[in-house]
Structure formats: C-alpha cells, structure tokens
Amino acid sequence: MAGKKKQSKEEKINMAEAIKELAEEKGFSEDSVKLTIENALKMSYKKTFGHSENAVVEFAPDLSWVKIFAVKEVVDVDDVYDKVLEIDLNEARALEGYENCNVGDKVKVELNPKDFDRSAITVGKQTAHGELSESYRDSLYNLYKDNVGEIIIGYVQREYKKNIYVDLGKDGKVEGVLLAKYQSPRETYEPNDRIKTLVVDIKKTNSGIQLILSRTDKELVRRIMELQVPEISDKTVEINAIVRDAGSRTKIAVSSTRSDVDPVGACVGLKGTRIQQIIRELEGERIDVLEYSSDPVQFIKNALSPAEVEKVIITDENLKTALAIVKDSQFAQAIGKGGQNVKLANRLCDWNIDVKTESQAAEIDLSEYSSRAAAEELFSNPVETEEKTAQEIETVNELEGVDERVASLLREAGFDDLQKFMDGLNSGEVQKIEGLAEEDIESVKKLIGDSVEFVENVEGDTSSAEDAAGEAEEEYFCPECGTRITLDMTRCPHCGVEFEFEDEE
C-alpha cells in the first residue's frame, strides 16, 4: 500500500512560486507549465514501469502541490498478475477512501516520484527541460515573427567571425546578428554604437531566438523613407521601385496620388533636408529620387538621372531594349563609375538600356530602329493581322475545321486550290467528284465564306482579297515614330520630324 506523504508549507510555496515564476519571466502560460510537469512525471513513470497508460497527474487548485497516481483494478487476493495494473482487494481496502471497494473497481494509488528509478528521474527532468525550452522558443518566435521586414534599433555588442552581434534590449531573450554579407561596405562599427537595421529573418536557437539583421537590403531604404517623409506614410506619395548598390548608390522611383503634390520634392524636402537625413542614416550613401512614369521612354530618361537624356528610342518592345542618346558631355554621368548608373537604371526600369553619345549616334542608321518600330506597330494591329492570316489561305486543306476526307478527295481531283475549287463549282466539275456529297460541298463553301474574302475583278472573274489588297491605296508612315502620314504633309504630327516625298522614276 502506498501511503500519503505530507508536504511542508515551504515545499508548497516553492511549487506555486516556481510555476508562477516560469509563467511570468519566461512568458509561459500556467497551463503550459502544468502540462510540461505532467509530461515529465509520466515520462519518469513510463521509464520505471514500462508504460504510462494508467498514470494520472493532479495539481492543487492553488498549484501548491502536484501528485502522480497509478490507476489499478481491484482483483481477488492471490489473483494479481501485473502489479503495475492490478491490486488485491485487501490492499485496496487499506487505502484511504477505498475501504468499501470491491473486485473490479478502480482505485488510485499515490506514488512518490523519488521512488522511481534514478535514470527515470533524469529522463523526466530532461523531458521537462526540453519541452519548456521549446515552448519558450515558440512563444518568442510568435512574438517577433511579425517584425520581419521592419526596422529595429540596437547597440553593437561584439564582433565574431566578421558577424556583428547586436544588443536589442530584450533582456537577453532575443539576439540580433548582422551577418557579414548584410553589412554595408562603407560602414564600420565599434562596441556600444547605436545601429538601425532591418529584420530579414528569424531563427530559433538553443537559448531562444535570433533575429537576422541587414544594412544592405533595399527595404531598409523604404522603411527609412517612410519614417522621414510623411507623404509616403500617409500614401500621398508612393514608392514604385527601389534598386540599390549598398554602400554606394540607391535609385528610388516615386509617384504622387495627388496632382498638387510633387513626389520628388516631397522626398527631397525643403533645401534637401529630408533626403540629407536619409543619406546620413545610410552613412553617406548616394540617393537618386526620380519620378516614376508608365511611359517607358520617359521613365528611362528619368532613371538615367542625374544625366540629361536627349532622346530614347525603343529598339525592341518585346525584348525590352532601348537606346538612350545623350550629349557627349553627359555620357560619363549617364554611364556612371564602373557602369553603375546605367546598371541601376536597367534594374529600376526592367529594360536593357544602351547609352550612346550624339557623336556615336550620328554614325548609326537610326532609321533602322524607327522603321523596325513602325513595322512592329503596323503588324501588331489585330485587324490587319487577321486579314493577313485570311489572305494567306490558298488551299482547302488550310481551312480551319475542314474535314480531312473531303480535303483529300478535292486534292486528288485537282481542286484543292481555292480559286480552282470556285471555278470547278461554277462549271459543275466539283459536283461530279466521286464520294463527295452535296453537304460536303456546302460545308467547304461555308468555310471559305467565313475565312476568305473574294472580290470581282475587271473581267468579272473572282480573285482573292490578296489581289485586291495589292491594288489598294499605298499608305505611308513616319520613319521616326511610325505615325500614319499623308503625301501632303511636310512634318510628322506626332514627333515633329520634317520629311519630303520624292517621286519614283
């Protein structure tokens, strides 16, 4: 029979205080602490007795004590086969509260954990420690996971293997680390230096969690801009794109949701006060703020600032390639040191920009680019493309939806060509083809009517729309921008380029 062991008042206080201390200092709920203790006791029980199915753990309402019981079935004297699961009737009735129990009843026998195997106690402690540590890490992770993408301020603590560890003032619960790859090349740090970083990731460690910090992420610039420019935080000014060469240069494209607000001016501030504050935050990194435009030509011009671009020609819209022409004196600024300015402009616009000086452009046949652009515009017209597709259909076999058997019969009889088919239809020769029913002929006629346009020529014969198209009035387009023009024009109404027409001999 397992007797009850009384706990001293001091032991009760220690139990309650220990649970409350874990709940308050580590951020656990009392329920999670109780569950951890319960699992630890059951693990010790299982290690001692082989299983824990009949183990029950109970806590005092005020958490002053915790007890573990073995639930056993009452059996006749001398019928006990498994002492872990069974107890004889006499022993059961000797337990307090079970004096009137009978065979088949269930009784709870209180156990003293100190009587468990020493190794079982060790396993229980390790289980409790592991579960509490994991619970602690989970609670911290859930607390700080929303900080990813946000700015956090701390103080440089130490440097180890080129990584900088940052004190975030969280009572040691959270560690910040600025990895070497996320450090700006123009910045150096000393212990206790104040540092503003962007949280880019969060990881669990043995002691808690670790925030991965960055000083090179472009989102750091965005967050600093939001703090320094009220028009961005209230959505009057929007940041459309940011590209960054950390430690050297950043380009930011902005736009305004209100016509009376200059987006660039709002970011720069009166006499440059706002942008200078942002530059100081980035330890002197250069920042170009420019206006975003949905027009790729204008956006490319803006993106190449501070260089002044004279002209932008879109060389291939599908491949997103463009030619930017600048004055000879602006070439170095447009390219930038080591090509940095044009590279950042490429990334900002998502276009491949080739920069040429006016002297270099003079040696290039720019009409090739303009003619190509005009041709692309011409043939990208859906109506004209549809007509061209229709004009290219010359045989019955090319008609969409034609029956293969019918097309084969017409081909074998020599009437596969559309013109020959129509002629044979008028002469009655098509109707004589063996195996070709009237409904087959009507089906082909309907497909031709839906897909091909026929017009009457001078002699009264039928001819395809392709022949008629050759006789249509010739159209002219501006060699510079591709705008449709007429013979009486001397200047393009769209781009203003001057031109003259010469008679062909």
XYZ file of N, CA and C in Angstrom, residues 61-242:
546
model
N -5.493 23.193 -6.660
C -6.087 24.380 -7.279
C -5.177 25.608 -7.198
N -4.436 25.734 -6.098
C -3.531 26.884 -5.951
C -2.111 26.549 -6.406
N -1.951 25.409 -7.074
C -0.666 24.950 -7.591
C 0.370 24.702 -6.497
N -0.094 24.486 -5.268
C 0.849 24.285 -4.163
C 1.419 22.876 -4.143
N 0.786 21.933 -4.840
C 1.351 20.594 -4.905
C 0.968 19.924 -6.216
N 1.705 18.904 -6.556
C 1.422 18.073 -7.718
C 1.646 16.629 -7.300
N 0.761 15.741 -7.692
C 0.851 14.333 -7.317
C 0.678 13.459 -8.560
N 1.269 12.255 -8.503
C 1.104 11.282 -9.578
C 0.524 10.007 -8.984
N -0.481 9.467 -9.659
C -1.177 8.263 -9.180
C -1.104 7.178 -10.251
N -1.176 5.924 -9.760
C -1.317 4.770 -10.648
C -2.739 4.258 -10.497
N -3.494 4.221 -11.558
C -4.867 3.713 -11.525
C -4.804 2.199 -11.713
N -5.316 1.464 -10.692
C -5.228 -0.011 -10.720
C -6.602 -0.634 -10.536
N -6.753 -1.845 -11.096
C -8.014 -2.579 -10.964
C -7.933 -3.518 -9.760
N -9.013 -3.542 -8.986
C -9.073 -4.394 -7.799
C -9.384 -5.825 -8.222
N -8.564 -6.785 -7.757
C -8.765 -8.212 -8.054
C -8.747 -9.002 -6.743
N -9.165 -10.278 -6.814
C -9.157 -11.144 -5.624
C -7.737 -11.328 -5.117
N -7.658 -11.585 -3.853
C -6.361 -11.866 -3.238
C -5.711 -13.050 -3.955
N -4.461 -12.991 -4.152
C -3.656 -14.002 -4.838
C -3.932 -14.094 -6.350
N -4.752 -13.135 -6.914
C -5.012 -13.143 -8.358
C -4.269 -12.011 -9.087
N -3.315 -11.384 -8.417
C -2.575 -10.268 -9.015
C -1.496 -10.819 -9.948
N -1.631 -10.514 -11.238
C -0.639 -10.947 -12.224
C 0.271 -9.788 -12.655
N -0.249 -8.583 -12.615
C 0.519 -7.401 -13.031
C 0.375 -6.330 -11.964
N 1.418 -6.182 -11.139
C 1.342 -5.235 -10.035
C 1.249 -3.776 -10.495
N 1.612 -3.513 -11.743
C 1.517 -2.144 -12.256
C 0.063 -1.775 -12.532
N -0.733 -2.763 -12.962
C -2.114 -2.500 -13.350
C -3.140 -3.030 -12.359
N -2.733 -3.920 -11.464
C -3.710 -4.579 -10.582
C -3.294 -4.433 -9.114
N -4.288 -4.561 -8.225
C -4.060 -4.515 -6.777
C -5.064 -5.455 -6.123
N -4.611 -6.252 -5.102
C -5.550 -7.206 -4.495
C -6.525 -6.464 -3.595
N -7.660 -7.114 -3.315
C -8.771 -6.491 -2.609
C -8.363 -5.961 -1.237
N -7.610 -6.746 -0.455
C -7.239 -6.325 0.892
C -6.369 -5.060 0.866
N -5.414 -5.017 -0.052
C -4.530 -3.855 -0.147
C -5.298 -2.619 -0.591
N -6.263 -2.835 -1.498
C -7.055 -1.702 -1.986
C -7.896 -1.115 -0.865
N -8.544 -1.996 -0.030
C -9.414 -1.507 1.036
C -8.620 -0.834 2.155
N -7.306 -1.067 2.197
C -6.476 -0.414 3.202
C -6.143 1.037 2.809
N -6.434 1.400 1.539
C -6.171 2.772 1.078
C -7.255 3.712 1.580
N -6.847 4.917 1.928
C -7.784 5.918 2.421
C -8.774 6.299 1.316
N -10.077 6.136 1.670
C -11.131 6.468 0.725
C -11.638 5.291 -0.073
N -10.991 4.126 0.043
C -11.414 2.955 -0.725
C -11.772 1.774 0.187
N -12.221 2.071 1.422
C -12.496 1.000 2.402
C -13.601 0.062 1.952
N -14.516 0.542 1.121
C -15.664 -0.282 0.713
C -15.581 -0.714 -0.761
N -14.379 -0.684 -1.321
C -14.253 -1.062 -2.736
C -14.438 -2.566 -2.899
N -14.756 -2.987 -4.134
C -14.961 -4.396 -4.441
C -14.131 -4.785 -5.662
N -14.092 -6.098 -5.898
C -13.358 -6.613 -7.054
C -13.937 -5.997 -8.329
N -13.048 -5.539 -9.222
C -13.475 -4.909 -10.470
C -13.461 -3.393 -10.409
N -13.403 -2.828 -9.186
C -13.350 -1.370 -9.057
C -11.974 -0.852 -9.442
N -11.913 0.467 -9.696
C -10.652 1.131 -9.994
C -10.265 2.012 -8.808
N -9.003 1.939 -8.422
C -8.519 2.779 -7.330
C -7.261 3.524 -7.785
N -7.019 4.703 -7.145
C -5.830 5.496 -7.460
C -4.833 5.355 -6.325
N -3.666 4.879 -6.689
C -2.608 4.679 -5.700
C -1.565 5.772 -5.888
N -1.372 6.609 -4.828
C -0.405 7.695 -4.950
C 1.010 7.141 -4.892
N 1.860 7.684 -5.788
C 3.246 7.256 -5.857
C 4.159 8.415 -5.495
N 5.339 8.076 -5.008
C 6.347 9.089 -4.707
C 7.388 9.065 -5.823
N 7.511 10.154 -6.603
C 8.461 10.178 -7.706
C 9.885 9.837 -7.284
N 10.214 10.075 -6.017
C 11.560 9.769 -5.538
C 11.832 8.275 -5.538
N 10.738 7.483 -5.589
C 10.893 6.026 -5.614
C 11.121 5.494 -7.034
N 11.001 6.365 -8.027
C 11.243 5.931 -9.402
C 12.734 5.667 -9.589
N 13.046 4.942 -10.659
C 14.453 4.693 -10.975
C 15.187 6.024 -11.158
N 16.454 6.035 -10.740
C 17.241 7.253 -10.868
C 17.309 7.716 -12.336
N 17.493 6.763 -13.229
C 17.556 7.118 -14.653
C 16.217 7.662 -15.140
N 15.120 7.141 -14.548
C 13.793 7.602 -14.934
C 13.608 9.059 -14.530
N 14.121 9.428 -13.377
C 14.022 10.814 -12.910
C 14.818 11.734 -13.845
N 15.993 11.253 -14.256
C 16.821 12.043 -15.176
C 16.099 12.269 -16.494
N 15.473 11.201 -17.025
C 14.719 11.317 -18.269
C 13.570 12.307 -18.112
N 12.896 12.259 -16.979
C 11.787 13.173 -16.715
C 12.245 14.620 -16.688
N 13.386 14.853 -16.047
C 13.918 16.214 -15.987
C 14.301 16.712 -17.379
N 14.938 15.836 -18.146
C 15.329 16.232 -19.499
C 14.106 16.524 -20.365
N 13.071 15.722 -20.184
C 11.832 15.953 -20.936
C 11.231 17.304 -20.577
N 11.179 17.579 -19.281
C 10.613 18.858 -18.832
C 11.429 20.027 -19.355
N 12.743 19.909 -19.256
C 13.618 20.993 -19.712
C 13.479 21.216 -21.216
N 13.441 20.111 -21.973
C 13.317 20.226 -23.422
C 11.999 20.844 -23.839
N 10.916 20.415 -23.203
C 9.607 20.953 -23.551
C 9.479 22.417 -23.167
N 10.011 22.774 -22.006
C 9.959 24.174 -21.599
C 10.793 25.049 -22.533
N 11.959 24.549 -22.932
C 12.810 25.317 -23.838
C 12.137 25.500 -25.191
N 11.521 24.438 -25.706
C 10.844 24.529 -26.995
C 9.646 25.458 -26.913
N 8.914 25.345 -25.810
C 7.767 26.234 -25.615
C 8.215 27.681 -25.530
N 9.357 27.890 -24.875
C 9.910 29.239 -24.729
C 10.294 29.802 -26.095
N 10.961 28.980 -26.909
C 11.353 29.425 -28.235
C 10.133 29.710 -29.115
N 9.113 28.851 -29.010
C 7.900 29.054 -29.805
C 7.211 30.359 -29.433
N 7.130 30.640 -28.134
C 6.456 31.865 -27.693
C 7.217 33.099 -28.172
N 8.555 33.045 -28.113
C 9.350 34.172 -28.591
C 9.223 34.323 -30.111
N 9.245 33.202 -30.802
C 9.126 33.240 -32.263
C 7.804 33.883 -32.678
N 6.718 33.456 -32.025
C 5.403 34.018 -32.353
C 5.336 35.500 -32.005
N 6.075 35.893 -30.976
C 6.076 37.285 -30.544
C 6.794 38.189 -31.532
N 7.867 37.673 -32.158
C 8.704 38.519 -33.014
C 8.604 38.214 -34.509
N 7.819 37.214 -34.902
C 7.774 36.845 -36.322
C 7.233 37.967 -37.199
N 6.366 38.811 -36.642
C 5.819 39.924 -37.420
C 6.820 41.062 -37.578
N 7.975 40.960 -36.927
C 8.997 42.004 -37.050
C 9.820 41.880 -38.333
N 9.685 40.752 -39.031
C 10.423 40.589 -40.291
C 9.956 41.660 -41.276
N 10.920 42.385 -41.841
C 10.586 43.468 -42.751
C 10.456 44.813 -42.072
N 10.684 44.836 -40.769
C 10.576 46.087 -40.017
C 11.954 46.522 -39.515
N 12.071 47.810 -39.191
C 13.310 48.355 -38.650
C 13.372 48.098 -37.148
N 14.573 47.775 -36.662
C 14.790 47.586 -35.231
C 16.103 48.277 -34.851
N 16.132 48.870 -33.677
C 17.305 49.625 -33.226
C 17.969 48.889 -32.066
N 19.281 48.811 -32.090
C 20.028 48.157 -31.019
C 21.405 48.774 -30.879
N 22.245 48.093 -30.108
C 23.605 48.578 -29.863
C 24.598 47.450 -30.138
N 25.668 47.814 -30.807
C 26.682 46.828 -31.156
C 27.261 46.220 -29.883
N 27.259 44.898 -29.817
C 27.750 44.198 -28.643
C 29.151 43.652 -28.852
N 29.327 42.892 -29.923
C 30.639 42.295 -30.191
C 30.688 41.867 -31.649
N 31.886 41.552 -32.106
C 32.074 41.039 -33.452
C 32.748 39.681 -33.374
N 32.218 38.725 -34.125
C 32.791 37.375 -34.104
C 32.691 36.806 -35.515
N 33.844 36.423 -36.062
C 33.936 35.882 -37.415
C 33.257 36.813 -38.426
N 33.518 38.100 -38.261
C 33.025 39.171 -39.134
C 31.531 39.423 -38.987
N 30.840 38.644 -38.180
C 29.433 38.896 -37.899
C 29.324 39.807 -36.675
N 28.408 40.735 -36.707
C 28.246 41.688 -35.607
C 27.002 41.317 -34.812
N 27.191 41.128 -33.502
C 26.080 40.766 -32.618
C 25.551 42.035 -31.957
N 24.223 42.168 -31.982
C 23.577 43.412 -31.574
C 22.700 43.178 -30.352
N 22.875 44.037 -29.354
C 22.024 44.013 -28.162
C 20.743 44.757 -28.495
N 19.632 44.042 -28.476
C 18.344 44.637 -28.833
C 17.544 45.071 -27.618
N 18.151 44.947 -26.422
C 17.485 45.393 -25.206
C 16.264 44.584 -24.837
N 16.291 43.302 -25.139
C 15.147 42.423 -24.835
C 15.456 41.494 -23.662
N 16.233 41.988 -22.696
C 16.604 41.188 -21.510
C 17.306 39.896 -21.885
N 18.018 39.932 -22.990
C 18.767 38.751 -23.405
C 17.922 37.666 -24.025
N 16.617 37.877 -24.140
C 15.755 36.854 -24.716
C 15.976 36.714 -26.219
N 16.268 37.850 -26.854
C 16.399 37.880 -28.311
C 17.776 38.407 -28.676
N 18.423 37.694 -29.584
C 19.750 38.102 -30.035
C 19.663 38.576 -31.474
N 20.322 39.690 -31.765
C 20.377 40.185 -33.131
C 21.757 39.944 -33.710
N 21.819 39.536 -34.965
C 23.113 39.314 -35.606
C 23.102 39.930 -37.002
N 24.081 40.760 -37.266
C 24.265 41.391 -38.569
C 25.348 40.610 -39.300
N 24.908 39.719 -40.178
C 25.846 38.869 -40.890
C 26.752 39.707 -41.790
N 27.940 39.181 -42.058
C 28.913 39.916 -42.869
C 28.346 40.269 -44.241
N 27.569 39.360 -44.831
C 27.033 39.602 -46.180
C 25.964 40.682 -46.186
N 25.436 41.027 -45.013
C 24.411 42.063 -44.924
C 24.962 43.377 -44.383
N 26.277 43.520 -44.359
C 26.902 44.745 -43.864
C 27.297 45.641 -45.027
N 27.033 46.930 -44.889
C 27.396 47.890 -45.929
C 28.909 48.068 -45.949
N 29.533 48.042 -47.123
C 30.999 48.145 -47.202
C 31.543 49.492 -46.726
N 30.694 50.533 -46.674
C 31.197 51.830 -46.250
C 31.078 52.040 -44.731
N 30.510 51.077 -44.013
C 30.240 51.260 -42.586
C 31.162 50.412 -41.712
N 31.589 50.976 -40.605
C 32.344 50.250 -39.577
C 31.679 50.511 -38.230
N 31.851 49.575 -37.306
C 31.150 49.675 -36.027
C 32.098 49.383 -34.868
N 31.804 50.027 -33.758
C 32.526 49.808 -32.517
C 31.526 49.376 -31.454
N 31.976 48.673 -30.403
C 31.065 48.272 -29.323
C 30.301 49.478 -28.771
N 29.006 49.251 -28.514
C 28.078 50.253 -27.963
C 27.607 51.272 -28.997
N 28.011 51.140 -30.266
C 27.477 52.015 -31.307
C 25.997 51.723 -31.511
N 25.218 52.779 -31.648
C 23.791 52.623 -31.954
C 23.657 52.233 -33.425
N 22.785 51.282 -33.714
C 22.653 50.795 -35.085
C 21.193 50.527 -35.405
N 20.788 50.998 -36.586
C 19.419 50.802 -37.074
C 19.474 49.797 -38.219
N 18.730 48.721 -38.107
C 18.798 47.648 -39.096
C 17.401 47.185 -39.491
N 17.362 46.382 -40.548
C 16.110 45.771 -41.000
C 16.124 44.294 -40.630
N 15.039 43.812 -40.051
C 14.927 42.386 -39.723
C 14.541 41.636 -40.995
N 15.413 40.730 -41.448
C 15.152 39.992 -42.685
C 14.807 38.529 -42.453
N 15.075 38.031 -41.248
C 14.758 36.622 -40.960
C 14.761 36.410 -39.456
N 14.188 35.312 -39.020
C 14.164 34.968 -37.598
C 14.414 33.470 -37.470
N 15.318 33.108 -36.549
C 15.683 31.703 -36.367
C 15.629 31.329 -34.894
N 15.321 30.068 -34.646
C 15.321 29.552 -33.278
C 16.733 29.081 -32.918
N 17.138 29.356 -31.679
C 18.431 28.892 -31.178
C 18.201 28.094 -29.908
N 19.267 27.513 -29.359
C 19.123 26.733 -28.129
C 18.646 27.592 -26.968
N 19.041 28.850 -26.960
C 18.708 29.722 -25.841
C 17.487 30.599 -26.090
N 16.988 30.621 -27.314
C 15.838 31.471 -27.613
C 15.681 31.646 -29.107
N 15.711 32.897 -29.556
C 15.616 33.163 -30.985
C 16.694 34.166 -31.397
N 16.953 34.211 -32.679
C 17.962 35.105 -33.222
C 17.346 35.855 -34.405
N 17.423 37.176 -34.363
C 16.938 37.993 -35.455
C 18.096 38.256 -36.421
N 17.902 37.920 -37.695
C 18.910 38.181 -38.708
C 18.679 39.598 -39.236
N 19.709 40.440 -39.119
C 19.585 41.856 -39.438
C 20.325 42.193 -40.729
N 19.924 43.297 -41.350
C 20.573 43.718 -42.596
C 20.693 45.233 -42.662
N 21.831 45.684 -43.224
C 22.017 47.102 -43.539
C 22.109 47.306 -45.050
N 21.969 46.233 -45.835
C 22.115 46.337 -47.288
C 20.808 46.136 -48.041
N 19.779 45.679 -47.380
C 18.514 45.404 -48.052
C 17.866 46.704 -48.539
N 17.313 46.666 -49.743
C 16.671 47.874 -50.282
C 15.437 48.268 -49.468
N 14.832 47.290 -48.785
C 13.662 47.603 -47.977
C 14.021 48.468 -46.770
N 15.288 48.448 -46.358
C 15.734 49.341 -45.287
C 15.555 50.794 -45.720
N 15.899 51.076 -46.979
C 15.743 52.431 -47.507
C 14.262 52.807 -47.537
N 13.425 51.864 -47.954
C 11.979 52.131 -47.998
C 11.450 52.498 -46.614
N 11.835 51.717 -45.600
C 11.342 51.964 -44.235
C 11.844 53.305 -43.706
N 13.091 53.635 -43.996
C 13.632 54.926 -43.547
C 12.900 56.061 -44.252
N 12.611 55.889 -45.546
C 11.854 56.895 -46.282
C 10.470 57.081 -45.673
N 9.842 56.012 -45.290
C 8.506 56.107 -44.688
C 8.541 56.880 -43.378
N 9.643 56.728 -42.633
C 9.779 57.439 -41.358
C 10.077 58.929 -41.569
N 10.831 59.245 -42.619
C 11.285 60.620 -42.820
C 10.342 61.452 -43.692
N 9.528 60.807 -44.512
C 8.651 61.534 -45.441
C 7.185 61.252 -45.093
N 6.497 62.199 -44.458
C 5.092 61.983 -44.065
C 4.193 61.651 -45.250
N 4.491 62.222 -46.420
C 3.652 61.969 -47.592
C 3.700 60.506 -48.028
N 4.802 59.815 -47.696
C 4.871 58.382 -48.017
C 4.069 57.576 -47.007
N 4.211 57.918 -45.751
C 3.486 57.174 -44.710
C 1.974 57.348 -44.838
N 1.505 58.518 -45.340
C 0.050 58.699 -45.499
C -0.433 58.345 -46.908
N 0.438 57.725 -47.719
C 0.096 57.198 -49.054
C -0.133 58.280 -50.109
N 0.192 59.541 -49.807
C 0.086 60.577 -50.836
C 1.161 60.355 -51.906
N 2.340 59.976 -51.462
C 3.438 59.636 -52.365
C 3.707 58.142 -52.258
N 3.853 57.492 -53.403
C 4.101 56.050 -53.437
C 5.504 55.762 -53.964
N 6.154 54.789 -53.363
C 7.436 54.311 -53.870
C 7.148 53.174 -54.850
N 7.398 53.415 -56.132
C 7.075 52.417 -57.158
C 8.176 51.390 -57.351
N 9.426 51.806 -57.149
C 10.533 50.853 -57.324
C 11.779 51.387 -56.628
N 12.577 50.447 -56.118
C 13.855 50.783 -55.486
C 14.899 49.788 -55.971
